[in-house]
Amino acid sequence: MSPAAADRAGGPPVRIGVLVPLTRPGWVEAGQHLLAGIEWGVGEVNDAGGIGGRPLELVVRDTAADPHRAEAAVAELAGLGVVALAGEYHSVVARAAAARADALGVPFLCSSAVLDALTEQPTDQVARLSPPQSRGWRVYADFLLDAGHTRIAVATQPSVYWASGVRILRDHLGARGGTVVELDVREHATTSLCDALVEHRATVLLLLVGSPEPAVPIVRAVRRDRRLAELLTGAPAGQPEFASWRTLLGDDGAGVPFLRYLPEKLSPLGARVEAVLRERLGQPPSFVGYEGYDTVTVLAEVLRRHGTDRARIAESWPGVTVEGTRGRIGFGRAPGGSVWQWTAAPIQVADRDPADPDRFRVLHVG
């Protein structure tokens, strides 16, 4: 924007740094949905006059699921004068970004990452929209228990996020008579994984692995093994919600329960945003798209009320109250949490309907 244009608009743009995975090995589809929601939210804010006449401007950086790349991006964006940071989908990456943002005094609204320990120590700089992993995965464990499942197997890969998920499931299920056996996919080809499921008499296999590899081959192998015809395959991290899952697996991808952070019914605002994002993405938006839009809704409210000073933005998190696409958003401290948290974020367990894999069924609400 030229200086003359900035003057006409009421001043220079208000710059927000955005962290999203847009290249592999990041979950590109999730990054695209997140960015689409953020961009549409910014467009609406600017159409309504911006922030005191100043337009919002996004400075986007691709994290590619790399914590070191995210740390470098935070430092760069801080130097560019962004008033706040937003975004990120991958929990381990968001944790690295949050630590760096805290150290540099840049407020960070984390859109979609769920790892409980987003920072090592309590901080006022960081707020989060998505529910902490411990809350969401306990809801998922309750869904399994309610369905009569107590013998759970998990296919895992090395990751702080997956290891945290295993602990949550083991603690919650174990206290209620359930058992969890961990099967490291580095030690099991798909055939031996199926053999192990039969040996352990598991009634559920949870995919705590990356997608499409190795999740897609595992699902195919399980679906084709007659010994496992009654096995429930689940994916708590949400892979089946995305269109690529349907494309790669077809009907085999149906009936795989996953977590998503949506209410039973969208608000009028949510319904309007759903229609816009569906058109922009060329497919139904995942919950991540709504998280992106809600991120901008929160930041715009904070900036209008408290201005663009970084310290004042960080101080404002506990006083935010704003209507989002999925309910009224406000922040508090979750028990044991280190960041400001939207404590009322909705949680569902859903799957793709085997009778119509393009349609989602809500199986359980947390």
PDB file of N, CA, C and O in Angstrom, residues 148-181:
ATOM      1  N   GLY A 148     -19.169 -49.948  24.302  1.00  0.00           N
ATOM      2  CA  GLY A 148     -18.835 -51.277  24.802  1.00  0.00           C
ATOM      3  C   GLY A 148     -17.421 -51.736  24.507  1.00  0.00           C
ATOM      4  O   GLY A 148     -17.100 -52.920  24.688  1.00  0.00           O
ATOM      5  N   HIS A 149     -16.540 -50.830  24.096  1.00  0.00           N
ATOM      6  CA  HIS A 149     -15.167 -51.217  23.745  1.00  0.00           C
ATOM      7  C   HIS A 149     -14.227 -51.009  24.928  1.00  0.00           C
ATOM      8  O   HIS A 149     -14.158 -49.909  25.490  1.00  0.00           O
ATOM      9  N   THR A 150     -13.507 -52.054  25.288  1.00  0.00           N
ATOM     10  CA  THR A 150     -12.525 -51.948  26.373  1.00  0.00           C
ATOM     11  C   THR A 150     -11.147 -52.474  25.969  1.00  0.00           C
ATOM     12  O   THR A 150     -10.182 -52.266  26.694  1.00  0.00           O
ATOM     13  N   ARG A 151     -11.046 -53.143  24.829  1.00  0.00           N
ATOM     14  CA  ARG A 151      -9.763 -53.677  24.366  1.00  0.00           C
ATOM     15  C   ARG A 151      -9.329 -52.851  23.149  1.00  0.00           C
ATOM     16  O   ARG A 151      -9.769 -53.089  22.028  1.00  0.00           O
ATOM     17  N   ILE A 152      -8.454 -51.893  23.421  1.00  0.00           N
ATOM     18  CA  ILE A 152      -8.092 -50.901  22.423  1.00  0.00           C
ATOM     19  C   ILE A 152      -6.646 -51.107  21.992  1.00  0.00           C
ATOM     20  O   ILE A 152      -5.752 -51.258  22.828  1.00  0.00           O
ATOM     21  N   ALA A 153      -6.408 -51.113  20.692  1.00  0.00           N
ATOM     22  CA  ALA A 153      -5.052 -51.109  20.152  1.00  0.00           C
ATOM     23  C   ALA A 153      -4.820 -49.765  19.468  1.00  0.00           C
ATOM     24  O   ALA A 153      -5.728 -49.187  18.862  1.00  0.00           O
ATOM     25  N   VAL A 154      -3.590 -49.265  19.568  1.00  0.00           N
ATOM     26  CA  VAL A 154      -3.245 -48.016  18.901  1.00  0.00           C
ATOM     27  C   VAL A 154      -2.017 -48.254  18.026  1.00  0.00           C
ATOM     28  O   VAL A 154      -1.015 -48.812  18.476  1.00  0.00           O
ATOM     29  N   ALA A 155      -2.119 -47.873  16.758  1.00  0.00           N
ATOM     30  CA  ALA A 155      -0.971 -47.886  15.861  1.00  0.00           C
ATOM     31  C   ALA A 155      -0.294 -46.528  15.979  1.00  0.00           C
ATOM     32  O   ALA A 155      -0.937 -45.489  15.796  1.00  0.00           O
ATOM     33  N   THR A 156       0.999 -46.524  16.332  1.00  0.00           N
ATOM     34  CA  THR A 156       1.667 -45.264  16.675  1.00  0.00           C
ATOM     35  C   THR A 156       2.952 -45.052  15.885  1.00  0.00           C
ATOM     36  O   THR A 156       3.571 -45.987  15.385  1.00  0.00           O
ATOM     37  N   GLN A 157       3.326 -43.779  15.811  1.00  0.00           N
ATOM     38  CA  GLN A 157       4.621 -43.335  15.321  1.00  0.00           C
ATOM     39  C   GLN A 157       5.249 -42.446  16.388  1.00  0.00           C
ATOM     40  O   GLN A 157       4.530 -41.884  17.223  1.00  0.00           O
ATOM     41  N   PRO A 158       6.586 -42.296  16.372  1.00  0.00           N
ATOM     42  CA  PRO A 158       7.226 -41.420  17.359  1.00  0.00           C
ATOM     43  C   PRO A 158       6.789 -39.973  17.183  1.00  0.00           C
ATOM     44  O   PRO A 158       6.894 -39.403  16.101  1.00  0.00           O
ATOM     45  N   SER A 159       6.258 -39.389  18.237  1.00  0.00           N
ATOM     46  CA  SER A 159       5.827 -37.991  18.225  1.00  0.00           C
ATOM     47  C   SER A 159       5.384 -37.629  19.629  1.00  0.00           C
ATOM     48  O   SER A 159       4.751 -38.437  20.318  1.00  0.00           O
ATOM     49  N   VAL A 160       5.696 -36.418  20.052  1.00  0.00           N
ATOM     50  CA  VAL A 160       5.214 -35.942  21.346  1.00  0.00           C
ATOM     51  C   VAL A 160       3.690 -35.948  21.368  1.00  0.00           C
ATOM     52  O   VAL A 160       3.066 -36.312  22.375  1.00  0.00           O
ATOM     53  N   TYR A 161       3.088 -35.557  20.251  1.00  0.00           N
ATOM     54  CA  TYR A 161       1.629 -35.492  20.169  1.00  0.00           C
ATOM     55  C   TYR A 161       1.001 -36.877  20.286  1.00  0.00           C
ATOM     56  O   TYR A 161       0.060 -37.075  21.062  1.00  0.00           O
ATOM     57  N   TRP A 162       1.505 -37.847  19.523  1.00  0.00           N
ATOM     58  CA  TRP A 162       0.938 -39.204  19.603  1.00  0.00           C
ATOM     59  C   TRP A 162       1.183 -39.810  20.978  1.00  0.00           C
ATOM     60  O   TRP A 162       0.306 -40.477  21.533  1.00  0.00           O
ATOM     61  N   ALA A 163       2.385 -39.607  21.537  1.00  0.00           N
ATOM     62  CA  ALA A 163       2.678 -40.156  22.863  1.00  0.00           C
ATOM     63  C   ALA A 163       1.750 -39.564  23.915  1.00  0.00           C
ATOM     64  O   ALA A 163       1.286 -40.276  24.823  1.00  0.00           O
ATOM     65  N   SER A 164       1.468 -38.278  23.809  1.00  0.00           N
ATOM     66  CA  SER A 164       0.518 -37.652  24.731  1.00  0.00           C
ATOM     67  C   SER A 164      -0.861 -38.281  24.580  1.00  0.00           C
ATOM     68  O   SER A 164      -1.551 -38.548  25.572  1.00  0.00           O
ATOM     69  N   GLY A 165      -1.283 -38.530  23.345  1.00  0.00           N
ATOM     70  CA  GLY A 165      -2.580 -39.167  23.109  1.00  0.00           C
ATOM     71  C   GLY A 165      -2.662 -40.552  23.728  1.00  0.00           C
ATOM     72  O   GLY A 165      -3.687 -40.913  24.326  1.00  0.00           O
ATOM     73  N   VAL A 166      -1.598 -41.321  23.605  1.00  0.00           N
ATOM     74  CA  VAL A 166      -1.583 -42.661  24.204  1.00  0.00           C
ATOM     75  C   VAL A 166      -1.746 -42.568  25.713  1.00  0.00           C
ATOM     76  O   VAL A 166      -2.512 -43.324  26.323  1.00  0.00           O
ATOM     77  N   ARG A 167      -1.037 -41.629  26.353  1.00  0.00           N
ATOM     78  CA  ARG A 167      -1.139 -41.482  27.809  1.00  0.00           C
ATOM     79  C   ARG A 167      -2.556 -41.126  28.228  1.00  0.00           C
ATOM     80  O   ARG A 167      -3.086 -41.664  29.203  1.00  0.00           O
ATOM     81  N   ILE A 168      -3.163 -40.200  27.510  1.00  0.00           N
ATOM     82  CA  ILE A 168      -4.530 -39.789  27.850  1.00  0.00           C
ATOM     83  C   ILE A 168      -5.482 -40.981  27.747  1.00  0.00           C
ATOM     84  O   ILE A 168      -6.297 -41.236  28.644  1.00  0.00           O
ATOM     85  N   LEU A 169      -5.401 -41.713  26.649  1.00  0.00           N
ATOM     86  CA  LEU A 169      -6.278 -42.868  26.450  1.00  0.00           C
ATOM     87  C   LEU A 169      -6.024 -43.940  27.503  1.00  0.00           C
ATOM     88  O   LEU A 169      -6.963 -44.507  28.082  1.00  0.00           O
ATOM     89  N   ARG A 170      -4.761 -44.224  27.764  1.00  0.00           N
ATOM     90  CA  ARG A 170      -4.434 -45.281  28.727  1.00  0.00           C
ATOM     91  C   ARG A 170      -4.929 -44.915  30.126  1.00  0.00           C
ATOM     92  O   ARG A 170      -5.502 -45.756  30.834  1.00  0.00           O
ATOM     93  N   ASP A 171      -4.739 -43.671  30.533  1.00  0.00           N
ATOM     94  CA  ASP A 171      -5.176 -43.253  31.862  1.00  0.00           C
ATOM     95  C   ASP A 171      -6.701 -43.286  31.975  1.00  0.00           C
ATOM     96  O   ASP A 171      -7.260 -43.794  32.957  1.00  0.00           O
ATOM     97  N   HIS A 172      -7.389 -42.738  30.957  1.00  0.00           N
ATOM     98  CA  HIS A 172      -8.842 -42.623  31.040  1.00  0.00           C
ATOM     99  C   HIS A 172      -9.522 -43.979  30.889  1.00  0.00           C
ATOM    100  O   HIS A 172     -10.446 -44.304  31.644  1.00  0.00           O
ATOM    101  N   LEU A 173      -9.069 -44.768  29.946  1.00  0.00           N
ATOM    102  CA  LEU A 173      -9.675 -46.084  29.736  1.00  0.00           C
ATOM    103  C   LEU A 173      -9.292 -47.048  30.849  1.00  0.00           C
ATOM    104  O   LEU A 173     -10.115 -47.849  31.310  1.00  0.00           O
ATOM    105  N   GLY A 174      -8.035 -46.965  31.284  1.00  0.00           N
ATOM    106  CA  GLY A 174      -7.573 -47.879  32.329  1.00  0.00           C
ATOM    107  C   GLY A 174      -8.336 -47.713  33.625  1.00  0.00           C
ATOM    108  O   GLY A 174      -8.616 -48.686  34.333  1.00  0.00           O
ATOM    109  N   ALA A 175      -8.700 -46.481  33.950  1.00  0.00           N
ATOM    110  CA  ALA A 175      -9.454 -46.222  35.182  1.00  0.00           C
ATOM    111  C   ALA A 175     -10.878 -46.760  35.105  1.00  0.00           C
ATOM    112  O   ALA A 175     -11.560 -46.841  36.124  1.00  0.00           O
ATOM    113  N   ARG A 176     -11.290 -47.157  33.925  1.00  0.00           N
ATOM    114  CA  ARG A 176     -12.666 -47.652  33.710  1.00  0.00           C
ATOM    115  C   ARG A 176     -12.678 -49.076  33.173  1.00  0.00           C
ATOM    116  O   ARG A 176     -13.630 -49.510  32.537  1.00  0.00           O
ATOM    117  N   GLY A 177     -11.596 -49.793  33.422  1.00  0.00           N
ATOM    118  CA  GLY A 177     -11.545 -51.210  33.064  1.00  0.00           C
ATOM    119  C   GLY A 177     -11.075 -51.505  31.656  1.00  0.00           C
ATOM    120  O   GLY A 177     -11.099 -52.660  31.223  1.00  0.00           O
ATOM    121  N   GLY A 178     -10.626 -50.490  30.932  1.00  0.00           N
ATOM    122  CA  GLY A 178     -10.147 -50.715  29.575  1.00  0.00           C
ATOM    123  C   GLY A 178      -8.651 -50.963  29.525  1.00  0.00           C
ATOM    124  O   GLY A 178      -7.925 -50.689  30.480  1.00  0.00           O
ATOM    125  N   THR A 179      -8.193 -51.519  28.419  1.00  0.00           N
ATOM    126  CA  THR A 179      -6.770 -51.745  28.211  1.00  0.00           C
ATOM    127  C   THR A 179      -6.366 -51.129  26.875  1.00  0.00           C
ATOM    128  O   THR A 179      -7.162 -51.070  25.931  1.00  0.00           O
ATOM    129  N   VAL A 180      -5.115 -50.674  26.817  1.00  0.00           N
ATOM    130  CA  VAL A 180      -4.574 -50.083  25.603  1.00  0.00           C
ATOM    131  C   VAL A 180      -3.244 -50.751  25.293  1.00  0.00           C
ATOM    132  O   VAL A 180      -2.331 -50.736  26.122  1.00  0.00           O
ATOM    133  N   VAL A 181      -3.136 -51.358  24.108  1.00  0.00           N
ATOM    134  CA  VAL A 181      -1.877 -51.941  23.660  1.00  0.00           C
ATOM    135  C   VAL A 181      -1.335 -51.085  22.529  1.00  0.00           C
ATOM    136  O   VAL A 181      -2.074 -50.678  21.626  1.00  0.00           O
TER     137      VAL A 181
END
